[in-house]
Tab-separated table of C-alpha atoms in Angstrom:
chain	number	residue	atom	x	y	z
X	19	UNK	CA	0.000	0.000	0.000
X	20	UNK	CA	1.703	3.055	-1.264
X	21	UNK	CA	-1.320	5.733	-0.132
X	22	UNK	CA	-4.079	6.577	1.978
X	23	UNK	CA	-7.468	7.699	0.660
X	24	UNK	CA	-9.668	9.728	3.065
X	25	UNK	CA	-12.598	7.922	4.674
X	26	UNK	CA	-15.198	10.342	4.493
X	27	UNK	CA	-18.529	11.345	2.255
X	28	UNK	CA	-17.032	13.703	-0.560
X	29	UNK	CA	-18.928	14.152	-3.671
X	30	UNK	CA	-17.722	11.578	-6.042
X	31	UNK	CA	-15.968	13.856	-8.687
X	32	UNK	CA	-13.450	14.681	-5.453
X	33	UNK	CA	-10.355	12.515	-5.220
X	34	UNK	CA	-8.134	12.966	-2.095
X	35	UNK	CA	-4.930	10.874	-1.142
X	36	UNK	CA	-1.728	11.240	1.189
X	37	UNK	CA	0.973	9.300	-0.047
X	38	UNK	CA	2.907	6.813	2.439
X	39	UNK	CA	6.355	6.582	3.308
X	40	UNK	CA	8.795	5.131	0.184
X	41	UNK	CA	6.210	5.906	-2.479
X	42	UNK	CA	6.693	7.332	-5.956
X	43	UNK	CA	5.054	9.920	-5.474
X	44	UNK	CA	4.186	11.654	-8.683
X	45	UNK	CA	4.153	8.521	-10.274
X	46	UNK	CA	1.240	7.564	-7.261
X	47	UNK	CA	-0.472	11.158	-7.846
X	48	UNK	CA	-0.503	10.558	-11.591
X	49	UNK	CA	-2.021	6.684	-11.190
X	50	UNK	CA	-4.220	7.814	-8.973
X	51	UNK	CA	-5.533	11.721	-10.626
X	52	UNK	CA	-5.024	11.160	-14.049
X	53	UNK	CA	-4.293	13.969	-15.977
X	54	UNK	CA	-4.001	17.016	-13.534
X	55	UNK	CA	-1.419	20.144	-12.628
X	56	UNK	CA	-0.514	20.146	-9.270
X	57	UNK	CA	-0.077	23.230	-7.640
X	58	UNK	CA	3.866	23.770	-6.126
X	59	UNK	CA	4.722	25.428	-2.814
X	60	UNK	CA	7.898	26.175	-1.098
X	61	UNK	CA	6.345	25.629	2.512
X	62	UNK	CA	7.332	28.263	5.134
X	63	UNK	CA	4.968	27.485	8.099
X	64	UNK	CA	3.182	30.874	7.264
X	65	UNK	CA	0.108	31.619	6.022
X	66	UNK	CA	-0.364	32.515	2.634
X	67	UNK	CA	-2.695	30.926	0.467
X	68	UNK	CA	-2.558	30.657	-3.281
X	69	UNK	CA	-4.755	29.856	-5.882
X	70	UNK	CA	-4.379	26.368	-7.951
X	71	UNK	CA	-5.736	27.002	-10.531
X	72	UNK	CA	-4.389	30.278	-11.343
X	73	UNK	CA	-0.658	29.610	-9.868
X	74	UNK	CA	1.851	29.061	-12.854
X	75	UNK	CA	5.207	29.491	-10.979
X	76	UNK	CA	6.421	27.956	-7.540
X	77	UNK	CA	4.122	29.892	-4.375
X	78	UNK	CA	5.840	30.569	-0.871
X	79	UNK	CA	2.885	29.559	0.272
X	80	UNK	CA	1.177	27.183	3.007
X	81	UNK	CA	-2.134	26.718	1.579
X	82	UNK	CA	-3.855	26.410	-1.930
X	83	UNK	CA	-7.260	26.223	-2.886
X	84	UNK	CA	-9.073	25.558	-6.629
X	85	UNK	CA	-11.836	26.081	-8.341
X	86	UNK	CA	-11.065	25.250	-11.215
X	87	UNK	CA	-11.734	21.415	-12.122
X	88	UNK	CA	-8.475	19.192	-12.827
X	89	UNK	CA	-6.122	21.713	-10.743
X	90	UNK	CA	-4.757	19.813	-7.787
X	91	UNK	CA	-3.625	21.110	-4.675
X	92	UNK	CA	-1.226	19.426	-2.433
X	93	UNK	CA	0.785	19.925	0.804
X	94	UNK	CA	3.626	17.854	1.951
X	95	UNK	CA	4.279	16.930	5.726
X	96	UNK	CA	6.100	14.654	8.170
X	97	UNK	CA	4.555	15.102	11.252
X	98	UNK	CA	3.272	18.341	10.786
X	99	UNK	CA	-0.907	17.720	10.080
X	100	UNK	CA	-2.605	17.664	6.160
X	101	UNK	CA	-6.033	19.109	5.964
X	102	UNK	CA	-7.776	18.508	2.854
X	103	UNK	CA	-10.920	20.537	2.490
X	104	UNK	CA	-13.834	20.158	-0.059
X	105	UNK	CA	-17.580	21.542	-0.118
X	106	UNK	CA	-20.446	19.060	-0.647
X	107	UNK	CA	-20.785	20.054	-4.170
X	108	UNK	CA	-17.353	18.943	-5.386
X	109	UNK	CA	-16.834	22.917	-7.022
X	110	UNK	CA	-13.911	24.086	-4.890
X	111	UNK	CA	-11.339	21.777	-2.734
X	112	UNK	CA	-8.173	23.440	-0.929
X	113	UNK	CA	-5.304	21.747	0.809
X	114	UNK	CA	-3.821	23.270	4.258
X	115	UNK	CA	-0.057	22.910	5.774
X	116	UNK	CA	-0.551	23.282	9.731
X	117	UNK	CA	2.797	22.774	11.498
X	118	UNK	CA	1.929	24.714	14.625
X	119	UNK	CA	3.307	27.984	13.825
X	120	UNK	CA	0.919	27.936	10.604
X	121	UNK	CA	-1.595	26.834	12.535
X	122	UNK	CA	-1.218	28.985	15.562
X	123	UNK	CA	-0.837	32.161	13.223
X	124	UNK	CA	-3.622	31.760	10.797
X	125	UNK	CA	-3.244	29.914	7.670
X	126	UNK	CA	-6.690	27.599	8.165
X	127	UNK	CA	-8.472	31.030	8.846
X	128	UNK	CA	-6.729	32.202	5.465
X	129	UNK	CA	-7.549	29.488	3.553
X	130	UNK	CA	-11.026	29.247	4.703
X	131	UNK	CA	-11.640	33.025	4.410
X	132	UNK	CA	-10.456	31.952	0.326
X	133	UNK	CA	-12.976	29.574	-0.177
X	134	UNK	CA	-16.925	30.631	-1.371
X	135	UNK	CA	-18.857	28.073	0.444
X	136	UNK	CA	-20.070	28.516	4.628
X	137	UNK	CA	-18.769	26.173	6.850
X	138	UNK	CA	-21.779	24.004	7.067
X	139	UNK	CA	-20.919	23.215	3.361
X	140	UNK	CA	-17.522	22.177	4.131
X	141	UNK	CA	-15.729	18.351	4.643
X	142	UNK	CA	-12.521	18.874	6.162
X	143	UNK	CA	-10.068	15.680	6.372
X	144	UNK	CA	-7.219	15.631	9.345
X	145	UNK	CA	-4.328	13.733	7.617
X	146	UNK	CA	-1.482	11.813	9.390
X	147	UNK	CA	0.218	13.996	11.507
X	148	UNK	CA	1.975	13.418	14.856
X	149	UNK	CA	0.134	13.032	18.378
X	150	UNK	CA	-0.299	13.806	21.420
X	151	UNK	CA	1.614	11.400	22.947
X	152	UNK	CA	5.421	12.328	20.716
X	153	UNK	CA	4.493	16.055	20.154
X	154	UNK	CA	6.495	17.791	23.169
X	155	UNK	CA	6.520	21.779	23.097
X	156	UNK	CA	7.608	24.558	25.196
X	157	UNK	CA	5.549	26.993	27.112
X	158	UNK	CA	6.415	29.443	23.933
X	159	UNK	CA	3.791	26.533	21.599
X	160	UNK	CA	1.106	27.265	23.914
X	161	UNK	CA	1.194	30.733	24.446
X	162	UNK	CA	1.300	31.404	20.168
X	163	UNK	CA	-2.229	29.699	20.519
X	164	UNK	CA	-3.834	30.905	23.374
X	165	UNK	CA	-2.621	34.848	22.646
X	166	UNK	CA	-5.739	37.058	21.552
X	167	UNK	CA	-7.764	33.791	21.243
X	168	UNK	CA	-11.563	34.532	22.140
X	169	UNK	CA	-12.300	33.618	25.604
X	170	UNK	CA	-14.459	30.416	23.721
X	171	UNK	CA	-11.714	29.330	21.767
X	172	UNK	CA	-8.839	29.705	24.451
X	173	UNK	CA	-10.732	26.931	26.376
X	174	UNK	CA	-10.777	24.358	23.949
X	175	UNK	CA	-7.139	25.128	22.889
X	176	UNK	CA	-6.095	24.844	26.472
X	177	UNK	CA	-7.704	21.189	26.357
X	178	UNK	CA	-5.158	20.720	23.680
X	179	UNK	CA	-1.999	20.593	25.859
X	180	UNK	CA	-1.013	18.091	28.464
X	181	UNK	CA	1.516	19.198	31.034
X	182	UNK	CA	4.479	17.040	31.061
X	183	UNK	CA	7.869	18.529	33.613
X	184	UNK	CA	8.040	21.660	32.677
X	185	UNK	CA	6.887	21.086	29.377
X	186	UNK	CA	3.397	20.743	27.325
X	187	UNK	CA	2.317	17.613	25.185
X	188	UNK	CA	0.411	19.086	21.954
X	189	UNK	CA	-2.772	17.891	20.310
X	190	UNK	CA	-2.267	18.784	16.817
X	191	UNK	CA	-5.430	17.021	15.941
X	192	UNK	CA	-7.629	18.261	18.766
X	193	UNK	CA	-6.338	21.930	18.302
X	194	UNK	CA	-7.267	21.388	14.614
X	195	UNK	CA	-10.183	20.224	15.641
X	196	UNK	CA	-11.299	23.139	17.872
X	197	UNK	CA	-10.599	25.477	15.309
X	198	UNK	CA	-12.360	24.361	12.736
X	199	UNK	CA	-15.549	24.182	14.778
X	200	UNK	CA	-15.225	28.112	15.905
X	201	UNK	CA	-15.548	28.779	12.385
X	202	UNK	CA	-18.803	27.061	11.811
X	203	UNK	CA	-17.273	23.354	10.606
X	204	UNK	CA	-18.957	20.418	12.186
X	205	UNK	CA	-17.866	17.723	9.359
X	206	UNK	CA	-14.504	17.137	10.207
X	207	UNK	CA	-13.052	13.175	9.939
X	208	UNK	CA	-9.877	11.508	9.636
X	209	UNK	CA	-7.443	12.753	12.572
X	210	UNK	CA	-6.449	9.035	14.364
X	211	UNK	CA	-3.273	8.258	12.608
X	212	UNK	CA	0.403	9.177	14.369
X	213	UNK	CA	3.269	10.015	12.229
X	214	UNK	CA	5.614	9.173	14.722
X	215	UNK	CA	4.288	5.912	15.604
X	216	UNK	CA	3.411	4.349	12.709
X	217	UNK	CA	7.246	3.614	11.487
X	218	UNK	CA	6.077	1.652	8.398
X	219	UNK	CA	3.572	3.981	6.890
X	220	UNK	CA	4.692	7.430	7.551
X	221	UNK	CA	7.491	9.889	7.289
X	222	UNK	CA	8.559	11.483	10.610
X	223	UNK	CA	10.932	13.835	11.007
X	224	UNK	CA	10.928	14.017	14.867
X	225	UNK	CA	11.405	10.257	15.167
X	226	UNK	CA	13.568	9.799	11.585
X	227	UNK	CA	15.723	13.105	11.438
X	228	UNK	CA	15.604	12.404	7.277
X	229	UNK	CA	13.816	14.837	4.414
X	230	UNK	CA	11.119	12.230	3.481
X	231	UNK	CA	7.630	13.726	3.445
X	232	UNK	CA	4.034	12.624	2.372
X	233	UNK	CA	2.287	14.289	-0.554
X	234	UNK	CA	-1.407	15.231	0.300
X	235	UNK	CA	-3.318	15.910	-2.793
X	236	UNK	CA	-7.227	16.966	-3.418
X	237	UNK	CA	-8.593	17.782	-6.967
X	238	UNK	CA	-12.165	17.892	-8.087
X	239	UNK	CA	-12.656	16.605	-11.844
């Protein structure tokens, strides 16, 4: 098994995959999509968004959305958590990279804000990423969350993080999680997988120390 497909109801002209550890993987993204242009990103744990299906050159970016059928967008991670979003009528999909300094500063909210359809619309996947139990942070992780977070929001991010010594144990997934709801999205699946775990399936770079990453692509045809 070189990939994993999201389990969840997307409208059947969406395709989504993450691509395991030792895959080909644009030879994997190309069995898999067909003919499609995939969107590239030089990933800089920030928060710009770009748009697929207008993007010619190579983005700085951490996010992409499309609207435009056949253009793909993909992140690539190793521990850091894959969102692939898409809106019940397969017409716009995006793809999120939330390491926690993305996450913490914005890029879902930027991505979202890109996107046409209301949250209720919206199917949001949580890819592998790392859990819980590996991901230890400093006080300097939570405090990027819980700054100028609504008093709401800054209770269910709290939840997130497990003290450990003097040191905090980070729910990527549950943070994700917790976000996405405060802006209206109750359809959220995936988000039970560990990176760091799960040796033979996924890239780590917290457990490996190597460059290998997983590809997570969406496209709507």
């Amino acid at each position: 098994m070189t990939a994993l497909e999201p389990d969840w109801p997307a409208p059947p002209n969406v395709r989504a995959l993450t691509t395991l550890r030792g895959a080909a993987h644009n030879q994997e993204i190309s069995r898999y999509f067909g003919p499609v242009r995939v969107v590239e990103m030089r990933q800089v744990h920030g928060i710009s968004v770009v748009d697929a299906g207008l993007q010619r050159d190579t983005a700085e970016a951490d996010a992409c959305f499309s609207r435009s059928p056949g253009a793909a967008c993909r992140v690539v991670t190793a521990d850091c958590l894959p969102m692939l979003i898409c809106n019940r009528q397969g017409t716009e999909v995006a793809a999120v990279h939330a390491g926690w300094r993305g996450l913490a500063a914005g890029v879902l909210e930027n991505a979202l804000d890109c996107l046409h359809s209301p949250g209720s619309e919206l199917l949001v996947w949580l890819g592998p990423a790392i859990s819980r139990k590996h991901f230890e942070v400093g006080e300097e992780v939570r405090a990027a969350f819980l700054e100028g977070a609504p008093d709401g929001l800054k209770t269910r991010l709290e939840a997130g993080f497990e003290v450990r010594g003097g040191r905090y144990l980070a729910d990527l997934y549950g943070i994700a999680r917790a976000r996405l709801e405060w802006a209206g999205i109750s359809h959220i699946y995936g988000g039970q997988h560990c990176t760091f775990a799960e040796a033979e399936r996924f890239c780590s770079w917290r457990r490996d120390r190597e460059e290998g990453r997983m590809h997570s692509v969406i496209a709507f045809f």
